[in-house]
Amino acid sequence: MERESLEMDVVFVGAGPANLSGALHLAHLVAEHNDAITNGIREGKSLGEVQIAVIEKGASIGAHILSGAVMDPRGLAELIPDFIEQGAPLESPVKEDHFLYLTSKRAIRSPITPPPLANHGYYIVSLNRLTAWLGEQCETAGVNIFPEFPGAEMLYDEHDRVIGVRTGDKGIDKEGKQKNNFEPGVDLLAKITVLGEGVRGSLAKKLVQRLRLDVGREPQVYSLGVKELWELPDDRYPAGRVTHTLGFPSDQWTYGGGWIYGMQNNILNLGYVTGLDYRDPLIDPHAEFQRFKTHPFVAKLLDGGKMIRYGAKAIAAGGMFAIPRLYADGVLLVGDTAGFLNAARLKGIHSAIKSGMLAAETIFEALVSEDYSAKSLASYERRVKESWITPELRRYRNFHAAFRHGRWLGLANAGLQFLSGGRAWGILNRDHQEPGHEAIRKISDYGYQGGDPAQRYKDLRFDNKLTFNKVTDVYHAAVAHNEDQPAHLHVLDPNICVTRCAQEYANPCQRFCPAAVYEMVSNGDGGSRHLQINFSNCVHCKTCDIMDPYQIIDWVTPEGGGGPDYKGM
Ligand SMILES: Cc1cc2nc3c(=O)[nH]c(=O)nc-3n(C[C@H](O)[C@H](O)[C@H](O)COP(=O)(O)OP(=O)(O)OC[C@H]3O[C@@H](n4cnc5c(N)ncnc54)[C@H](O)[C@@H]3O)c2cc1C
């Protein structure tokens, strides 16, 4: 097969806030440098035209971006100091902060907002819109942006140095044969490749394993955020109001909490986070969110409203100890791919932007010195350590780990930790994180009789007004994949699904996937079943790759352009 090669200087994989900020900052640094040389202000050599590319698997920039989001503007203000004057799309400054503890019937308002959730001076944003806007800023600065181009494979030389990325083929049918419209992926060769694929990057996962970038680090742990946008009939929940909740419907062994943010035009943005290190094998994060909406406080807010959008995405919650080595020969990791999100604050946009900028400064130096080796790129890790990213993460460094001991100890630890600058729990009992999929218990160990999920969700009904089943919700994620292509969810040993997994966990993929991708269907013989993968529903949240107890699901990129369309999310 003839494959085209394109030579770039720098390729950014993934058009999220981290990489777009990196590409934009790099374009500015190069332009400034070249101008300074031309004007005789700086000594040295002009870099000439530096080819910077950003590739994105979504059909447009922002299509796959799902977040809360309350944004701490620190990162954006460093990247574009006059972002407000420049027209950055912001929904509203945060005007009110509320923190509620939910029992099954009551909402108890905390007299104080826990410091990590105090959002004064921040903005409610649609990260989908903000990202699209960042993409426009990049194009104006001369960055080449390629939507519908998934990074499918890393390219290495004979010394395991990263030399670029291969984009996905187009026009392969479900049997793996080439169709009439077949177009082979392109080899994008680059001096430096930056992986900003967001949480659980499919290329980053393999790169980290191959180059052993996680040696001596703790495993990453994750949560899953499930979200809807609602159109309300009136202004009962003003733009700029922020509410976070704890308690109902999570049980005390399940890390979880809700958010409710007021956006413009009476749009209510709400969602629920469930830790992907839950014990109960019958947990279904989508069902947890639906139950959240049945709480009297939330149901009243939604009364008479209409659900208009749906989406779900995993969140990297492991914090400082789970960050892998951030560089190797020819490659850097930024944003959620690196794990810079602060789980206590549920905030990662600001650090994603900052990490992109620090990567850009490192790359700029490497271009000037013409040294793209790991030794040269190591200065990126130093920059991250010396920036505000690291003290912020250090302060909350044991946050998630303590919740393994239940909600109350987790909360007590969070309080102590805040007061002690992150030392609590570390002092009492330095806890090592285990990968989340190891926390899930077997059906029989949990005391269930068989795997009928009704045992946990017996009161939950989908009434299509307040609560929706997964298929209805997925429709509101505007997901589209060409169905005549191989499934991009590779189950490495489907036999396990019908034997061990069925017996031990009652196939939890049917529950942890928030998009009804996995379904055990009857073989029509009165007893046996097989796994059906409805890959066209996939919202690219990565939960299956993370949470499968046998780690046999490998999420790879589908044909470019496939996936959700998270407009306004
Ligand atoms: C439910 C939820 C709520 C959140 N709430 C908040 C909040 O209130 N405030 C806050 O600050 N942060 C919040 N966050 C975190 C925040 O959204 C992230 O920290 C931030 O988006 C990280 O930016 P990123 O650029 O690293 O990755 P992402 O925003 O995930 O962007 C990655 C991009 O890369 C693309 N991509 C991935 N793999 C490939 C590939 N192989 N080839 C091509 N393209 C690829 C993806 O399609 C995507 O467009 C929340 C996250 C979630 C999931």
Coordinates of C-alpha atoms and ligand atoms in Angstrom, one line a residue:
M1 CA 0.0 0.0 0.0
E2 CA 1.3 3.4 -1.0
R3 CA 1.3 5.7 2.0
E4 CA 1.9 9.4 1.8
S5 CA 4.4 11.0 4.2
L6 CA 4.1 14.6 5.2
E7 CA 7.0 16.4 6.9
M8 CA 6.0 18.7 9.7
D9 CA 8.1 20.3 12.4
V10 CA 5.8 19.7 15.2
V11 CA 2.6 17.6 15.3
F12 CA 0.1 18.0 18.1
V13 CA -2.3 15.0 18.4
G14 CA -5.7 16.0 19.7
A15 CA -7.3 19.4 19.5
G16 CA -8.2 20.0 23.1
P17 CA -7.4 23.1 25.2
A18 CA -3.9 21.7 26.0
N19 CA -2.7 21.1 22.5
L20 CA -4.4 24.1 20.9
S21 CA -2.8 26.3 23.6
G22 CA 0.6 24.7 22.9
A23 CA 0.3 25.2 19.1
L24 CA -0.8 28.8 19.5
H25 CA 1.9 29.7 22.0
L26 CA 4.5 28.0 19.8
A27 CA 3.4 29.9 16.7
H28 CA 3.7 33.1 18.7
L29 CA 7.1 32.3 20.1
V30 CA 8.4 31.4 16.7
A31 CA 7.0 34.6 15.1
E32 CA 8.4 36.7 17.9
H33 CA 11.8 35.1 17.6
N34 CA 12.0 35.5 13.8
D35 CA 10.9 39.2 14.1
A36 CA 13.5 39.8 16.7
I37 CA 16.2 38.3 14.6
T38 CA 15.1 40.2 11.5
N39 CA 15.0 43.5 13.5
G40 CA 18.5 42.8 15.0
I41 CA 17.1 42.7 18.5
R42 CA 18.2 39.1 19.1
E43 CA 21.3 37.3 18.0
G44 CA 21.1 33.9 16.3
K45 CA 19.3 32.3 13.4
S46 CA 15.8 32.7 12.2
L47 CA 13.7 29.5 12.5
G48 CA 12.1 30.3 9.1
E49 CA 8.7 28.9 8.6
V50 CA 8.0 26.3 11.2
Q51 CA 5.2 23.8 10.2
I52 CA 2.9 23.2 13.1
A53 CA 0.0 20.7 12.7
V54 CA -2.8 19.8 15.1
I55 CA -4.8 16.7 14.2
E56 CA -8.2 15.9 15.7
K57 CA -10.3 12.7 15.4
G58 CA -13.6 14.7 15.7
A59 CA -15.5 16.0 12.6
S60 CA -14.8 19.6 13.8
I61 CA -12.7 21.3 16.5
G62 CA -14.6 20.9 19.8
A63 CA -16.9 18.1 18.5
H64 CA -15.5 15.6 21.0
I65 CA -14.9 18.1 23.9
L66 CA -17.1 17.5 27.0
S67 CA -16.4 19.1 30.3
G68 CA -18.4 20.8 33.2
A69 CA -17.3 23.5 33.1
V70 CA -16.3 26.1 35.6
M71 CA -12.9 27.5 34.3
D72 CA -10.2 29.0 36.5
P73 CA -9.0 31.6 34.0
R74 CA -5.4 31.5 35.2
G75 CA -4.2 29.5 32.2
L76 CA -6.2 31.3 29.6
A77 CA -5.1 34.7 31.0
E78 CA -1.5 33.7 30.5
L79 CA -2.1 32.5 27.0
I80 CA -4.3 35.4 25.8
P81 CA -4.2 38.1 28.5
D82 CA -7.1 40.1 26.8
F83 CA -9.2 37.0 26.2
I84 CA -12.4 38.8 27.1
E85 CA -11.7 41.7 24.6
Q86 CA -10.7 39.1 22.0
G87 CA -14.2 37.5 22.3
A88 CA -13.5 34.3 24.1
P89 CA -16.9 32.6 24.4
L90 CA -17.8 32.6 28.2
E91 CA -21.2 31.8 29.5
S92 CA -21.0 33.8 32.7
P93 CA -18.8 34.8 35.5
V94 CA -19.5 32.7 38.6
K95 CA -21.9 34.7 40.7
E96 CA -23.0 32.3 43.4
D97 CA -21.5 29.1 44.9
H98 CA -23.6 26.5 46.6
F99 CA -22.6 23.3 48.2
L100 CA -25.3 20.8 49.2
Y101 CA -25.4 17.5 51.0
L102 CA -28.2 15.4 49.6
T103 CA -30.0 12.8 51.6
S104 CA -32.6 10.8 49.7
K105 CA -35.2 13.4 50.3
R106 CA -33.5 16.6 51.6
A107 CA -30.9 19.0 50.3
I108 CA -28.9 20.4 53.2
R109 CA -27.0 23.6 52.3
S110 CA -23.5 23.9 53.8
P111 CA -22.9 27.2 55.4
I112 CA -19.5 27.3 53.8
T113 CA -18.3 26.3 50.4
P114 CA -15.4 23.9 50.7
P115 CA -12.3 25.8 49.6
P116 CA -11.6 23.6 46.5
L117 CA -15.1 24.3 45.2
A118 CA -15.0 28.1 45.8
N119 CA -15.3 29.5 42.3
H120 CA -15.2 33.3 42.8
G121 CA -13.5 35.0 39.9
Y122 CA -14.0 32.0 37.6
Y123 CA -16.2 31.5 34.5
I124 CA -18.8 29.0 33.5
V125 CA -18.0 28.0 29.9
S126 CA -19.0 25.6 27.3
L127 CA -15.7 24.0 26.7
N128 CA -16.9 22.8 23.3
R129 CA -17.3 26.5 22.2
L130 CA -14.1 27.7 23.9
T131 CA -12.1 25.0 22.2
A132 CA -13.6 25.8 18.8
W133 CA -12.6 29.4 19.5
L134 CA -9.0 28.4 20.4
G135 CA -8.9 26.5 17.1
E136 CA -9.8 29.7 15.3
Q137 CA -7.0 31.6 17.1
C138 CA -4.6 28.9 16.0
E139 CA -5.6 29.1 12.4
T140 CA -5.1 32.9 12.4
A141 CA -1.6 32.3 13.8
G142 CA -0.8 30.0 10.9
V143 CA -1.2 26.6 12.6
N144 CA -2.5 23.8 10.3
I145 CA -5.6 22.2 11.8
F146 CA -6.8 18.9 10.5
P147 CA -10.1 17.7 11.9
E148 CA -11.2 14.1 10.9
F149 CA -7.6 12.9 11.3
P150 CA -7.3 10.4 14.2
G151 CA -3.8 9.6 15.3
A152 CA -3.9 5.8 14.9
E153 CA -0.3 4.7 15.5
M154 CA 2.9 6.2 16.8
L155 CA 5.8 6.1 14.5
Y156 CA 9.2 5.1 15.9
D157 CA 12.7 4.9 14.4
E158 CA 15.0 1.9 15.0
H159 CA 16.1 3.4 18.4
D160 CA 12.5 3.8 19.7
R161 CA 12.6 7.5 19.1
V162 CA 9.2 8.9 18.2
I163 CA 9.3 10.3 14.7
G164 CA 5.6 11.2 14.2
V165 CA 2.2 9.7 13.9
R166 CA 0.3 7.7 11.4
T167 CA -3.3 8.8 10.9
G168 CA -6.2 6.4 10.5
D169 CA -7.1 4.8 7.2
K170 CA -10.5 5.7 5.6
G171 CA -12.8 3.5 3.7
I172 CA -12.3 0.1 5.3
D173 CA -15.4 -2.1 5.5
K174 CA -16.5 -4.1 8.5
E175 CA -14.8 -7.2 7.2
G176 CA -11.5 -5.2 7.0
K177 CA -11.6 -4.9 3.2
Q178 CA -10.9 -1.7 1.3
K179 CA -14.0 0.0 -0.1
N180 CA -14.1 2.2 -3.3
N181 CA -13.4 5.3 -1.2
F182 CA -10.4 3.8 0.5
E183 CA -7.7 6.4 1.5
P184 CA -4.7 5.2 3.4
G185 CA -3.7 7.2 6.5
V186 CA -0.8 9.6 6.2
D187 CA 2.5 9.3 8.0
L188 CA 2.9 12.7 9.6
L189 CA 6.7 12.9 10.4
A190 CA 7.7 15.4 13.0
K191 CA 10.7 16.5 15.0
I192 CA 8.5 16.5 18.0
T193 CA 5.0 15.0 18.5
V194 CA 2.9 16.2 21.4
L195 CA 0.2 13.9 22.8
G196 CA -2.8 15.9 24.1
E197 CA -5.4 13.2 23.5
G198 CA -7.2 14.0 26.8
V199 CA -8.0 11.3 29.3
R200 CA -6.8 7.8 28.6
G201 CA -5.3 8.6 25.3
S202 CA -5.2 5.6 23.0
L203 CA -1.8 6.4 21.6
A204 CA -0.5 7.6 25.0
K205 CA -1.5 4.3 26.7
K206 CA 0.6 2.3 24.3
L207 CA 3.5 4.8 24.3
V208 CA 3.7 4.8 28.1
Q209 CA 3.7 1.0 28.2
R210 CA 6.3 0.7 25.4
L211 CA 8.7 3.3 26.8
R212 CA 7.9 2.4 30.4
L213 CA 7.1 6.0 31.3
D214 CA 5.1 5.0 34.3
V215 CA 7.8 3.1 36.2
G216 CA 7.8 4.2 39.8
R217 CA 4.5 6.1 39.4
E218 CA 1.1 5.0 40.8
P219 CA -1.5 3.8 38.4
Q220 CA -3.9 6.4 37.1
V221 CA -7.4 6.3 38.6
Y222 CA -10.5 7.7 36.9
S223 CA -14.1 8.9 37.3
L224 CA -16.8 9.1 34.8
G225 CA -18.9 12.3 34.3
V226 CA -22.3 11.9 32.7
K227 CA -24.0 15.1 31.7
E228 CA -27.2 16.6 30.2
L229 CA -28.1 20.1 29.1
W230 CA -31.7 21.2 29.8
E231 CA -33.7 24.1 28.4
L232 CA -35.7 25.6 31.3
P233 CA -39.0 27.4 30.7
D234 CA -37.9 30.4 32.9
D235 CA -34.9 31.9 34.7
R236 CA -35.4 29.9 37.9
Y237 CA -31.7 29.1 37.9
P238 CA -29.7 32.1 36.8
A239 CA -26.6 32.1 34.6
G240 CA -23.6 32.2 36.9
R241 CA -25.0 30.1 39.7
V242 CA -22.9 27.0 40.6
T243 CA -24.0 24.2 42.8
H244 CA -22.0 21.1 43.8
T245 CA -23.6 18.2 45.6
L246 CA -22.5 15.3 47.7
G247 CA -24.4 12.3 48.9
F248 CA -27.5 10.9 47.1
P249 CA -27.5 8.8 45.1
S250 CA -23.9 7.4 45.7
D251 CA -23.5 4.9 48.5
Q252 CA -20.7 5.7 50.9
W253 CA -18.2 3.4 49.2
T254 CA -18.6 5.0 45.8
Y255 CA -16.9 8.3 45.0
G256 CA -19.4 10.6 43.5
G257 CA -21.0 14.0 43.3
G258 CA -23.2 16.2 41.2
W259 CA -22.9 19.6 39.6
I260 CA -25.5 22.1 38.4
Y261 CA -24.4 25.2 36.5
G262 CA -26.5 28.0 35.1
M263 CA -25.7 29.0 31.5
Q264 CA -27.1 31.7 29.3
N265 CA -30.6 31.5 27.8
N266 CA -32.1 29.5 30.6
I267 CA -29.9 26.5 29.8
L268 CA -29.2 24.3 32.8
N269 CA -26.0 22.2 32.7
L270 CA -26.0 19.3 35.1
G271 CA -24.1 16.1 35.6
Y272 CA -22.9 13.5 37.9
V273 CA -19.5 12.0 38.5
T274 CA -19.0 8.4 39.6
G275 CA -15.6 7.1 40.6
L276 CA -14.4 4.4 38.3
D277 CA -13.1 2.5 41.3
Y278 CA -16.5 1.5 42.7
R279 CA -16.9 -1.8 44.5
D280 CA -20.5 -2.7 43.7
P281 CA -20.4 -4.6 40.4
L282 CA -24.0 -3.5 39.6
I283 CA -23.2 0.2 39.5
D284 CA -24.2 1.9 36.3
P285 CA -22.9 5.6 36.2
H286 CA -25.6 6.6 33.8
A287 CA -28.3 5.2 36.1
E288 CA -26.6 7.0 39.1
F289 CA -27.0 10.3 37.1
Q290 CA -30.7 9.5 36.3
R291 CA -31.3 8.8 40.0
F292 CA -29.6 12.1 40.9
K293 CA -32.2 13.9 38.8
T294 CA -35.0 12.2 40.7
H295 CA -33.9 13.9 43.9
P296 CA -36.7 16.3 44.9
F297 CA -34.3 19.3 44.8
V298 CA -33.1 18.5 41.3
A299 CA -36.4 17.3 39.9
K300 CA -38.0 20.6 40.9
L301 CA -35.4 22.5 39.1
L302 CA -36.0 20.5 35.9
D303 CA -39.8 20.5 36.2
G304 CA -41.3 21.7 32.8
G305 CA -37.8 21.8 31.2
K306 CA -36.6 19.8 28.2
M307 CA -33.4 17.7 27.9
I308 CA -31.6 18.8 24.8
R309 CA -28.0 17.4 24.9
Y310 CA -26.3 14.4 26.5
G311 CA -22.7 13.2 26.9
A312 CA -20.2 11.4 29.0
K313 CA -16.5 11.4 29.5
A314 CA -13.9 10.0 31.9
I315 CA -11.8 12.1 34.1
A316 CA -8.3 11.4 35.3
A317 CA -8.4 11.7 39.1
G318 CA -5.2 10.2 40.3
G319 CA -3.3 13.4 40.8
M320 CA 0.4 14.1 41.3
F321 CA 1.6 10.5 42.0
A322 CA 0.0 9.1 38.9
I323 CA 1.7 11.5 36.4
P324 CA 4.0 9.5 34.1
R325 CA 7.3 10.7 32.8
L326 CA 6.3 13.6 30.6
Y327 CA 8.8 13.2 27.8
A328 CA 10.9 10.8 25.7
D329 CA 12.9 11.2 22.5
G330 CA 10.7 13.3 20.2
V331 CA 7.6 13.3 22.3
L332 CA 5.8 15.2 25.1
L333 CA 2.6 14.5 27.1
V334 CA 0.3 17.4 28.0
G335 CA -3.1 18.1 29.6
D336 CA -5.3 15.2 30.8
T337 CA -3.2 12.8 28.9
A338 CA -0.5 13.5 31.4
G339 CA -3.0 13.6 34.3
F340 CA -2.8 17.3 35.4
L341 CA -6.4 17.5 36.4
N342 CA -7.1 18.5 40.0
A343 CA -9.8 16.1 41.2
A344 CA -10.6 17.9 44.4
R345 CA -11.5 21.0 42.4
L346 CA -12.8 19.1 39.3
K347 CA -10.7 21.4 37.3
G348 CA -8.2 20.6 34.5
I349 CA -8.8 23.3 31.8
H350 CA -6.4 25.8 33.4
S351 CA -3.6 23.3 33.9
A352 CA -4.2 21.8 30.4
I353 CA -3.7 25.2 28.9
K354 CA -0.6 25.9 31.0
S355 CA 1.0 22.5 30.2
G356 CA 0.5 23.2 26.5
M357 CA 2.3 26.5 26.9
L358 CA 5.2 24.9 28.9
A359 CA 5.4 22.2 26.1
A360 CA 5.6 25.0 23.5
E361 CA 8.4 26.8 25.4
T362 CA 10.3 23.5 25.6
I363 CA 9.8 22.8 21.9
F364 CA 10.8 26.3 20.9
E365 CA 14.1 25.9 22.7
A366 CA 14.6 22.5 21.1
L367 CA 14.0 24.0 17.6
V368 CA 16.6 26.7 18.3
S369 CA 19.1 24.1 19.5
E370 CA 18.0 21.5 17.0
D371 CA 18.0 18.9 19.7
Y372 CA 14.8 16.8 20.0
S373 CA 16.3 14.2 22.3
A374 CA 14.8 13.1 25.6
K375 CA 17.7 15.0 27.3
S376 CA 16.7 18.2 25.7
L377 CA 12.9 17.7 26.2
A378 CA 13.4 16.8 29.9
S379 CA 13.3 20.5 30.6
Y380 CA 9.5 20.3 30.0
E381 CA 9.2 18.2 33.2
R382 CA 11.3 20.8 35.1
R383 CA 9.1 23.6 33.8
V384 CA 6.0 21.7 35.0
K385 CA 7.6 21.2 38.4
E386 CA 8.5 24.9 38.7
S387 CA 5.1 26.2 37.4
W388 CA 2.0 26.6 39.5
I389 CA 0.7 23.2 38.2
T390 CA 2.8 21.3 40.7
P391 CA 2.1 23.1 44.0
E392 CA -1.6 23.0 43.2
L393 CA -1.5 19.3 42.6
R394 CA 0.7 18.8 45.7
R395 CA -1.8 20.4 47.9
Y396 CA -4.4 17.8 46.9
R397 CA -2.0 15.0 46.3
N398 CA -3.8 12.3 48.4
F399 CA -7.3 13.5 47.7
H400 CA -8.7 10.6 45.7
A401 CA -6.8 7.8 47.4
A402 CA -8.5 8.3 50.8
F403 CA -12.0 7.8 49.4
R404 CA -11.2 4.1 49.1
H405 CA -11.9 4.1 52.8
G406 CA -15.4 5.5 52.4
R407 CA -17.0 8.9 52.0
W408 CA -16.5 10.1 55.5
L409 CA -12.9 9.3 55.9
G410 CA -12.3 10.6 52.4
L411 CA -14.0 13.9 53.4
A412 CA -12.2 14.2 56.7
N413 CA -8.9 13.6 54.8
A414 CA -9.8 16.2 52.2
G415 CA -10.4 18.8 55.0
L416 CA -7.2 17.9 56.8
Q417 CA -5.3 17.8 53.6
F418 CA -6.4 21.3 52.7
L419 CA -5.2 22.6 56.1
S420 CA -1.9 20.7 56.0
G421 CA -1.0 21.5 52.4
G422 CA -1.6 18.0 51.2
R423 CA 0.1 16.0 53.9
A424 CA -3.0 14.4 55.6
W425 CA -3.5 10.8 54.9
G426 CA 0.0 10.7 53.6
I427 CA 1.1 11.1 57.3
L428 CA -1.6 8.9 58.8
N429 CA -1.3 6.1 56.3
R430 CA 0.4 6.5 53.0
D431 CA -2.1 4.9 50.7
H432 CA -1.2 3.5 47.3
Q433 CA -3.7 3.8 44.6
E434 CA -4.8 0.6 43.0
P435 CA -6.1 0.6 39.4
G436 CA -9.9 1.3 39.6
H437 CA -10.8 -1.9 37.8
E438 CA -9.3 -3.9 40.7
A439 CA -11.7 -2.4 43.2
I440 CA -14.8 -3.9 41.6
R441 CA -16.1 -6.9 43.6
K442 CA -17.5 -10.1 42.2
I443 CA -21.3 -10.5 42.2
S444 CA -21.3 -13.2 44.8
D445 CA -18.8 -11.4 47.1
Y446 CA -21.1 -8.4 47.1
G447 CA -24.0 -10.5 48.3
Y448 CA -26.1 -10.2 45.2
Q449 CA -28.2 -13.1 43.9
G450 CA -27.3 -13.1 40.2
G451 CA -26.5 -10.1 38.1
D452 CA -29.9 -8.4 37.7
P453 CA -29.2 -4.7 37.9
A454 CA -32.7 -4.1 39.2
Q455 CA -31.3 -5.1 42.6
R456 CA -29.6 -1.8 42.7
Y457 CA -31.9 0.4 40.6
K458 CA -35.3 -1.1 41.6
D459 CA -36.9 2.3 42.0
L460 CA -35.5 3.8 38.8
R461 CA -38.0 4.3 35.9
F462 CA -37.2 6.0 32.6
D463 CA -40.2 8.2 32.0
N464 CA -38.8 10.2 29.0
K465 CA -39.5 13.4 30.8
L466 CA -37.1 13.5 33.7
T467 CA -35.2 10.3 33.2
F468 CA -34.0 8.7 30.0
N469 CA -32.6 5.3 29.1
K470 CA -29.2 5.2 27.5
V471 CA -30.4 4.9 23.9
T472 CA -32.5 8.0 24.2
D473 CA -29.7 9.9 25.8
V474 CA -27.2 8.8 23.2
Y475 CA -29.5 10.2 20.5
H476 CA -29.0 13.6 22.2
A477 CA -25.2 13.2 21.9
A478 CA -25.6 13.3 18.1
V479 CA -23.2 10.4 17.7
A480 CA -22.4 9.3 14.2
H481 CA -20.1 6.5 13.0
N482 CA -20.0 5.0 9.6
E483 CA -21.4 1.5 10.4
D484 CA -19.5 -0.2 7.6
Q485 CA -16.2 -0.2 9.4
P486 CA -14.5 -2.5 11.8
A487 CA -15.5 -2.0 15.4
H488 CA -13.0 0.3 17.1
L489 CA -13.6 -1.4 20.5
H490 CA -11.3 -4.4 20.4
V491 CA -12.3 -7.2 22.8
L492 CA -9.1 -9.2 23.0
D493 CA -10.7 -12.4 24.3
P494 CA -14.5 -12.5 23.7
N495 CA -14.6 -16.0 25.3
I496 CA -14.0 -14.4 28.7
C497 CA -17.2 -12.4 28.3
V498 CA -19.4 -15.5 28.1
T499 CA -17.5 -17.5 30.7
R500 CA -15.7 -15.9 33.6
C501 CA -17.0 -12.4 33.2
A502 CA -20.7 -13.5 32.9
Q503 CA -20.3 -15.6 36.1
E504 CA -18.1 -13.4 38.2
Y505 CA -19.3 -9.9 37.3
A506 CA -22.5 -10.3 35.3
N507 CA -20.8 -8.5 32.4
P508 CA -20.4 -5.0 33.9
C509 CA -19.5 -3.5 30.5
Q510 CA -23.3 -3.4 29.9
R511 CA -23.6 -1.1 32.9
F512 CA -20.4 1.0 33.0
C513 CA -20.7 2.0 29.4
P514 CA -22.9 5.1 29.4
A515 CA -23.9 4.7 25.7
A516 CA -25.3 1.2 25.4
V517 CA -22.4 0.0 23.3
Y518 CA -22.1 -3.4 25.0
E519 CA -25.0 -5.9 25.0
M520 CA -25.1 -9.5 25.9
V521 CA -27.6 -11.0 23.4
S522 CA -29.2 -14.4 23.3
N523 CA -27.9 -16.9 20.7
G524 CA -31.5 -18.1 20.3
D525 CA -30.8 -21.5 21.8
G526 CA -32.6 -20.8 25.1
G527 CA -29.5 -20.2 27.2
S528 CA -26.2 -19.1 25.7
R529 CA -25.4 -15.5 24.9
H530 CA -22.7 -13.5 23.1
L531 CA -21.4 -10.0 23.3
Q532 CA -22.7 -7.6 20.7
I533 CA -20.8 -4.3 20.3
N534 CA -22.9 -1.5 19.2
F535 CA -19.9 0.6 18.4
S536 CA -21.8 3.3 16.5
N537 CA -23.2 4.4 19.8
C538 CA -19.8 5.1 21.3
V539 CA -19.3 8.6 22.8
H540 CA -15.5 8.2 23.1
C541 CA -15.6 8.4 26.9
K542 CA -13.0 5.6 27.3
T543 CA -14.7 4.0 30.3
C544 CA -14.6 0.5 28.8
D545 CA -10.9 0.7 28.3
I546 CA -10.5 1.8 31.9
M547 CA -13.0 -0.2 33.9
D548 CA -13.1 -3.7 32.3
P549 CA -12.1 -6.0 35.1
Y550 CA -10.0 -8.2 32.9
Q551 CA -8.5 -5.3 30.9
I552 CA -9.3 -6.9 27.6
I553 CA -11.1 -4.0 26.0
D554 CA -8.8 -1.9 23.8
W555 CA -10.3 1.4 22.6
V556 CA -8.7 2.5 19.3
T557 CA -9.7 5.4 17.1
P558 CA -12.5 4.8 14.6
E559 CA -12.5 6.3 11.1
G560 CA -11.9 10.1 11.3
G561 CA -14.9 12.2 12.0
G562 CA -16.9 9.5 13.8
G563 CA -18.1 10.1 17.3
P564 CA -20.3 12.5 19.2
D565 CA -21.0 16.1 18.4
Y566 CA -21.0 18.0 21.7
K567 CA -22.3 21.3 20.5
G568 CA -22.7 23.7 23.4
M569 CA -21.5 21.1 26.0
Ligands
LIG1 C1 -17.5 15.6 33.1 C2 -16.3 16.5 33.2 C3 -16.4 17.7 33.9 C4 -15.3 18.5 34.0 N1 -15.5 19.7 34.6 C5 -14.5 20.6 34.6 C6 -14.6 21.9 35.2 O1 -15.7 22.3 35.6 N2 -13.6 22.7 35.1 C7 -12.4 22.4 34.6 O2 -11.4 23.2 34.6 N3 -12.2 21.1 34.1 C8 -13.2 20.3 34.1 N4 -13.0 19.0 33.5 C9 -11.7 18.7 33.0 C10 -11.4 19.3 31.7 O3 -12.4 19.1 30.7 C11 -10.1 18.7 31.1 O4 -9.1 18.8 32.1 C12 -9.6 19.4 29.8 O5 -10.6 19.3 28.8 C13 -8.3 18.7 29.4 O6 -8.0 19.2 28.1 P1 -7.1 18.3 27.1 O7 -6.7 19.2 26.0 O8 -6.0 17.7 27.9 O9 -8.0 17.2 26.7 P2 -9.4 17.1 26.0 O10 -10.2 18.3 26.3 O11 -10.0 15.8 26.4 O12 -9.1 17.1 24.4 C14 -8.5 16.1 23.8 C15 -8.9 16.1 22.3 O13 -8.0 15.2 21.6 C16 -8.8 14.4 20.7 N5 -8.1 13.1 20.5 C17 -8.0 12.1 21.4 N6 -7.3 11.1 20.9 C18 -7.0 11.5 19.7 C19 -6.2 10.8 18.6 N7 -5.6 9.6 18.8 N8 -6.1 11.4 17.4 C20 -6.7 12.6 17.2 N9 -7.4 13.3 18.2 C21 -7.5 12.7 19.4 C22 -10.2 14.4 21.3 O14 -11.2 14.1 20.4 C23 -10.3 15.7 22.0 O15 -10.8 16.6 21.0 C24 -14.1 18.2 33.4 C25 -14.0 17.0 32.7 C26 -15.1 16.1 32.6 C27 -15.0 14.9 31.8

